[in-house]
Amino acid sequence: MKILYLLICFFAVQVQAEQTKEVAPRLAMGFYYPSLSNVSSRTDIELSLSYWVKELTHKIGLENAYSVLFDDIHAMNSAFEKGQLDMVIAPPLLIANYFKRPLLSDGFMAVKQLHKMDQLVIIARHGQLQATENYVGKRLLLPKNNFLAQIFLESEVLKQSQQPLQQVFSQIDYVNKNQSIILNLFFDKADVAVTYASTLELMVEMNPQVAKKITVLAQLPVKGGNYGYFHHEYALQETLKKEASRFTSEPRGKQILEVFQTSEIAMSYVEDLDSFDRFYQSYLMLKKVQAND
């Protein structure tokens, strides 16, 4: 009887030890691929992100670190809710619309310039347009896989004409590269486009003639194309935010950022999403007015 009692105690201790055994630290970063597809090929992006994650975590000895590309925002959100991802990186409007706010915690993001907001801008060939009602019959270029850009332009059009883009523009094309959008507008292959102010500024620096042919009609402030947020239960978020803040001071870190056409690391706060909530609700109200007309 005594032996049986000892065996029971032994197995009970073993089970308890297994239950309390700590899980090895991990960093699983989920990236929304469509918003990165304008940078390079999928293979090159996967390789660059692999280096990104290793460079971010090697100094703190975090060996179980990896990135996952997602083509579908619903699948990405599902993995995040199930605890399969510790951090998500995606366009802010998609995060605001699809991810539960209580699950998110402040994170970081790659930007072109620290302490300076970028802007989505609606641009047109100089002299052709003075107001949105003149969009009718014009040729439009939109950045591919940029939901925010499309909603921004559609909101501006709805304010004036209460008509969807397809009924206003004579032609709508989607372009992968922001620089190509500006060049197409410059060479009269389109009349109206949406791009980023930082890209427009760069193109003007390279060719001052761009400023003489292109005018900005409307602006929407954004920190960058993609925002990054930790899962609120992730234990190493503060440590990794500190590591990320030092990322740009190292040569390899700078090289990786250049691949994604950025140069700095900025903090992304959960409260940053509030403005996108308001923006999208305003868009839905405009759509409702259009539907009732």
Coordinates of C-alpha atoms in Angstrom, one line a residue:
M1 CA 0.0 0.0 0.0
K2 CA 2.9 2.3 0.9
I3 CA 4.6 1.6 -2.5
L4 CA 1.3 2.3 -4.3
Y5 CA 1.0 5.6 -2.5
L6 CA 4.6 6.6 -3.4
L7 CA 4.0 5.8 -7.1
I8 CA 0.8 7.9 -7.1
C9 CA 2.7 10.8 -5.6
F10 CA 5.6 10.4 -8.1
F11 CA 3.3 10.5 -11.1
A12 CA 1.3 13.4 -9.7
V13 CA 4.5 15.4 -9.3
Q14 CA 5.5 14.5 -12.9
V15 CA 2.2 15.6 -14.3
Q16 CA 2.3 18.8 -12.4
A17 CA 5.9 19.5 -13.6
E18 CA 4.8 19.0 -17.2
Q19 CA 1.9 21.3 -16.7
T20 CA 4.0 24.1 -15.2
K21 CA 6.9 23.6 -17.7
E22 CA 7.6 26.9 -19.3
V23 CA 7.0 27.3 -23.0
A24 CA 10.2 28.4 -24.9
P25 CA 10.1 32.1 -25.8
R26 CA 8.9 32.8 -29.4
L27 CA 8.4 35.6 -31.8
A28 CA 6.0 34.9 -34.7
M29 CA 5.5 37.9 -36.9
G30 CA 2.6 37.9 -39.4
F31 CA 3.0 40.2 -42.5
Y32 CA 0.2 41.0 -44.9
Y33 CA 1.9 40.2 -48.2
P34 CA -0.3 42.2 -50.7
S35 CA 0.8 45.5 -49.1
L36 CA 4.4 44.5 -49.6
S37 CA 4.1 43.1 -53.1
N38 CA 5.1 46.5 -54.7
V39 CA 8.6 46.2 -53.1
S40 CA 9.9 43.0 -54.7
S41 CA 9.1 39.4 -55.5
R42 CA 7.6 37.1 -52.9
T43 CA 10.8 35.1 -52.5
D44 CA 12.9 38.2 -52.0
I45 CA 10.4 39.6 -49.4
E46 CA 10.4 36.2 -47.5
L47 CA 14.2 36.3 -47.4
S48 CA 14.4 39.9 -46.3
L49 CA 11.8 39.4 -43.6
S50 CA 13.8 36.3 -42.4
Y51 CA 16.8 38.5 -42.0
W52 CA 14.7 41.2 -40.4
V53 CA 13.4 38.9 -37.7
K54 CA 16.8 37.4 -37.0
E55 CA 18.5 40.8 -36.8
L56 CA 15.8 42.0 -34.4
T57 CA 16.1 39.1 -32.0
H58 CA 19.6 37.7 -32.1
K59 CA 21.0 40.1 -29.4
I60 CA 18.4 38.9 -26.8
G61 CA 19.1 35.3 -27.6
L62 CA 15.6 34.6 -29.0
E63 CA 16.1 31.6 -31.3
N64 CA 12.5 30.7 -32.0
A65 CA 11.7 33.7 -34.2
Y66 CA 10.2 33.7 -37.7
S67 CA 7.9 35.5 -40.1
V68 CA 4.8 34.3 -41.9
L69 CA 3.3 36.0 -45.0
F70 CA -0.5 36.1 -45.4
D71 CA -2.4 36.8 -48.6
D72 CA -5.8 37.0 -46.7
I73 CA -6.4 39.4 -43.9
H74 CA -9.1 37.1 -42.4
A75 CA -6.7 34.2 -42.1
M76 CA -4.1 36.5 -40.6
N77 CA -6.6 37.8 -38.0
S78 CA -7.7 34.2 -37.2
A79 CA -4.1 33.2 -36.5
F80 CA -3.6 36.2 -34.3
E81 CA -6.8 35.4 -32.3
K82 CA -5.7 31.8 -31.8
G83 CA -2.3 32.9 -30.4
Q84 CA -0.4 31.6 -33.4
L85 CA 1.1 35.1 -34.0
D86 CA 2.8 37.4 -31.6
M87 CA 2.8 40.5 -33.8
V88 CA 0.9 41.6 -36.9
I89 CA 2.1 44.0 -39.6
A90 CA -0.5 45.3 -42.1
P91 CA -2.1 48.5 -43.5
P92 CA -3.8 50.5 -40.7
L93 CA -7.3 50.5 -42.2
L94 CA -7.3 46.7 -42.4
I95 CA -6.1 46.3 -38.8
A96 CA -8.7 48.8 -37.6
N97 CA -11.5 47.0 -39.5
Y98 CA -10.6 43.3 -38.9
F99 CA -8.6 43.0 -35.6
K100 CA -10.2 43.2 -32.2
R101 CA -8.8 46.3 -30.4
P102 CA -8.5 44.7 -26.9
L103 CA -6.1 42.1 -28.4
L104 CA -3.7 44.7 -29.7
S105 CA -0.8 46.3 -27.9
D106 CA 1.5 49.1 -29.0
G107 CA 4.2 48.0 -31.5
F108 CA 6.5 49.5 -34.1
M109 CA 6.6 50.2 -37.8
A110 CA 9.1 51.1 -40.6
V111 CA 8.8 54.7 -41.9
K112 CA 10.5 56.8 -44.4
Q113 CA 11.3 59.7 -42.0
L114 CA 11.1 59.8 -38.2
H115 CA 8.8 62.4 -36.5
K116 CA 7.2 63.3 -39.9
M117 CA 3.8 62.2 -41.1
D118 CA 3.6 60.9 -44.7
Q119 CA 0.5 61.6 -46.7
L120 CA -1.7 59.8 -49.2
V121 CA -2.2 62.4 -51.9
I122 CA -4.7 62.7 -54.8
I123 CA -2.7 64.2 -57.7
A124 CA -3.5 65.4 -61.2
R125 CA -1.9 66.8 -64.2
H126 CA -1.4 70.5 -63.6
G127 CA -4.2 72.7 -65.0
Q128 CA -6.6 69.9 -65.9
L129 CA -8.5 69.7 -62.6
Q130 CA -9.4 72.3 -60.0
A131 CA -12.2 70.4 -58.2
T132 CA -13.4 66.9 -57.8
E133 CA -16.5 67.5 -60.0
N134 CA -14.0 67.7 -62.9
Y135 CA -13.0 64.0 -62.4
V136 CA -15.8 63.0 -64.7
G137 CA -14.4 61.2 -67.8
K138 CA -10.8 61.3 -66.6
R139 CA -8.3 58.4 -66.5
L140 CA -7.4 57.2 -63.0
L141 CA -4.4 55.4 -61.6
L142 CA -4.6 53.7 -58.2
P143 CA -1.8 51.8 -56.3
K144 CA -2.4 48.1 -56.4
N145 CA -3.4 46.4 -53.2
N146 CA -3.9 49.7 -51.4
F147 CA -7.4 49.7 -49.9
L148 CA -6.9 53.0 -48.0
A149 CA -5.9 54.8 -51.2
Q150 CA -9.1 53.6 -53.0
I151 CA -11.4 54.5 -50.1
F152 CA -9.7 57.9 -49.8
L153 CA -10.3 58.8 -53.5
E154 CA -13.8 57.4 -53.5
S155 CA -14.7 59.5 -50.4
E156 CA -13.5 62.6 -52.1
V157 CA -15.5 61.8 -55.3
L158 CA -18.7 60.9 -53.3
K159 CA -18.6 64.2 -51.5
Q160 CA -19.1 65.9 -54.9
S161 CA -20.9 63.6 -57.2
Q162 CA -22.5 60.9 -55.0
Q163 CA -21.4 58.4 -57.7
P164 CA -19.1 55.4 -57.5
L165 CA -15.6 55.6 -59.2
Q166 CA -16.7 53.3 -62.1
Q167 CA -19.4 55.8 -63.1
V168 CA -17.1 58.9 -62.8
F169 CA -13.8 57.9 -64.4
S170 CA -13.5 56.7 -68.0
Q171 CA -10.7 54.4 -67.2
I172 CA -9.3 52.9 -63.9
D173 CA -5.9 51.1 -63.8
Y174 CA -4.0 49.6 -60.9
V175 CA -0.2 50.1 -60.8
N176 CA 2.2 48.2 -58.5
K177 CA 4.9 50.9 -58.1
N178 CA 4.2 54.4 -56.7
Q179 CA 7.0 55.9 -58.8
S180 CA 5.4 54.4 -61.9
I181 CA 2.1 56.1 -61.0
I182 CA 3.8 59.5 -61.0
L183 CA 5.7 58.8 -64.2
N184 CA 2.5 57.8 -66.0
L185 CA 0.8 60.9 -64.9
F186 CA 3.8 63.0 -65.9
F187 CA 3.9 61.5 -69.4
D188 CA 0.1 62.0 -69.9
K189 CA -0.9 58.4 -69.6
A190 CA -3.4 59.3 -66.9
D191 CA -5.2 62.3 -65.5
V192 CA -5.6 61.5 -61.8
A193 CA -3.8 59.3 -59.4
V194 CA -3.3 58.5 -55.7
T195 CA 0.2 58.0 -54.3
Y196 CA 2.3 59.0 -51.3
A197 CA 3.7 62.5 -50.7
S198 CA 7.1 61.1 -49.8
T199 CA 7.3 59.4 -53.3
L200 CA 6.2 62.6 -55.0
E201 CA 8.8 64.6 -53.1
L202 CA 11.5 62.1 -54.2
M203 CA 10.4 62.3 -57.8
V204 CA 10.5 66.1 -57.7
E205 CA 14.0 66.0 -56.3
M206 CA 15.1 63.7 -59.2
N207 CA 13.3 65.8 -61.8
P208 CA 12.0 69.3 -60.9
Q209 CA 9.8 69.3 -64.0
V210 CA 7.5 66.9 -62.1
A211 CA 6.4 69.8 -59.9
K212 CA 5.4 71.9 -62.9
K213 CA 3.2 69.2 -64.4
I214 CA 1.6 67.7 -61.3
T215 CA -0.6 69.3 -58.7
V216 CA -1.9 68.0 -55.3
L217 CA -5.7 68.1 -54.9
A218 CA -6.2 66.4 -51.5
Q219 CA -4.2 64.9 -48.7
L220 CA -4.7 62.2 -46.0
P221 CA -2.1 62.0 -43.2
V222 CA -0.6 58.5 -42.5
K223 CA 2.6 57.4 -40.7
G224 CA 3.3 54.8 -43.3
G225 CA 1.9 52.0 -45.4
N226 CA 1.9 49.3 -42.7
Y227 CA 1.5 49.5 -38.9
G228 CA 2.8 46.8 -36.5
Y229 CA 1.1 45.7 -33.3
F230 CA 1.9 43.0 -30.6
H231 CA -0.6 40.7 -29.2
H232 CA -1.5 42.2 -25.8
E233 CA -0.4 39.0 -23.9
Y234 CA 3.0 38.8 -25.6
A235 CA 5.6 38.9 -22.8
L236 CA 8.6 40.3 -24.7
Q237 CA 7.0 43.3 -26.4
E238 CA 8.8 45.9 -24.3
T239 CA 12.2 44.2 -24.9
L240 CA 11.6 44.0 -28.6
K241 CA 10.5 47.6 -28.9
K242 CA 13.8 48.7 -27.4
E243 CA 15.6 46.4 -29.8
A244 CA 13.7 47.9 -32.7
S245 CA 14.5 51.4 -31.7
R246 CA 18.2 50.6 -32.1
F247 CA 17.7 48.9 -35.4
T248 CA 18.6 51.9 -37.6
S249 CA 21.9 52.4 -35.8
E250 CA 23.3 49.2 -37.3
P251 CA 24.5 48.8 -40.9
R252 CA 22.6 45.5 -41.4
G253 CA 19.4 47.0 -40.0
K254 CA 19.6 50.0 -42.4
Q255 CA 20.2 47.7 -45.3
I256 CA 17.0 45.7 -44.5
L257 CA 15.0 48.8 -44.1
E258 CA 16.2 50.1 -47.5
V259 CA 14.8 46.9 -49.1
F260 CA 11.3 48.0 -47.9
Q261 CA 12.0 51.6 -49.1
T262 CA 12.1 52.9 -45.5
S263 CA 14.9 54.3 -43.3
E264 CA 13.6 54.6 -39.7
I265 CA 11.7 52.7 -37.0
A266 CA 8.8 54.5 -35.3
M267 CA 6.4 53.4 -32.6
S268 CA 2.8 52.5 -33.6
Y269 CA 0.2 53.1 -31.0
V270 CA -3.2 51.4 -30.7
E271 CA -4.8 54.8 -30.4
D272 CA -3.4 55.6 -33.9
L273 CA -6.2 53.4 -35.3
D274 CA -8.9 55.7 -34.0
S275 CA -8.5 58.1 -36.8
F276 CA -9.0 55.3 -39.3
D277 CA -12.1 54.3 -37.5
R278 CA -13.5 57.8 -38.0
F279 CA -12.3 57.9 -41.6
Y280 CA -14.0 54.7 -42.5
Q281 CA -17.2 55.6 -40.7
S282 CA -17.3 58.8 -42.7
Y283 CA -16.9 56.8 -45.9
L284 CA -19.7 54.5 -45.0
M285 CA -22.0 57.5 -44.3
L286 CA -21.1 58.8 -47.8
K287 CA -21.9 55.4 -49.3
K288 CA -25.3 55.4 -47.5
V289 CA -26.2 58.8 -48.8
Q290 CA -25.3 57.7 -52.3
A291 CA -27.4 54.5 -52.0
N292 CA -30.4 56.6 -50.9
D293 CA -30.2 59.0 -53.8

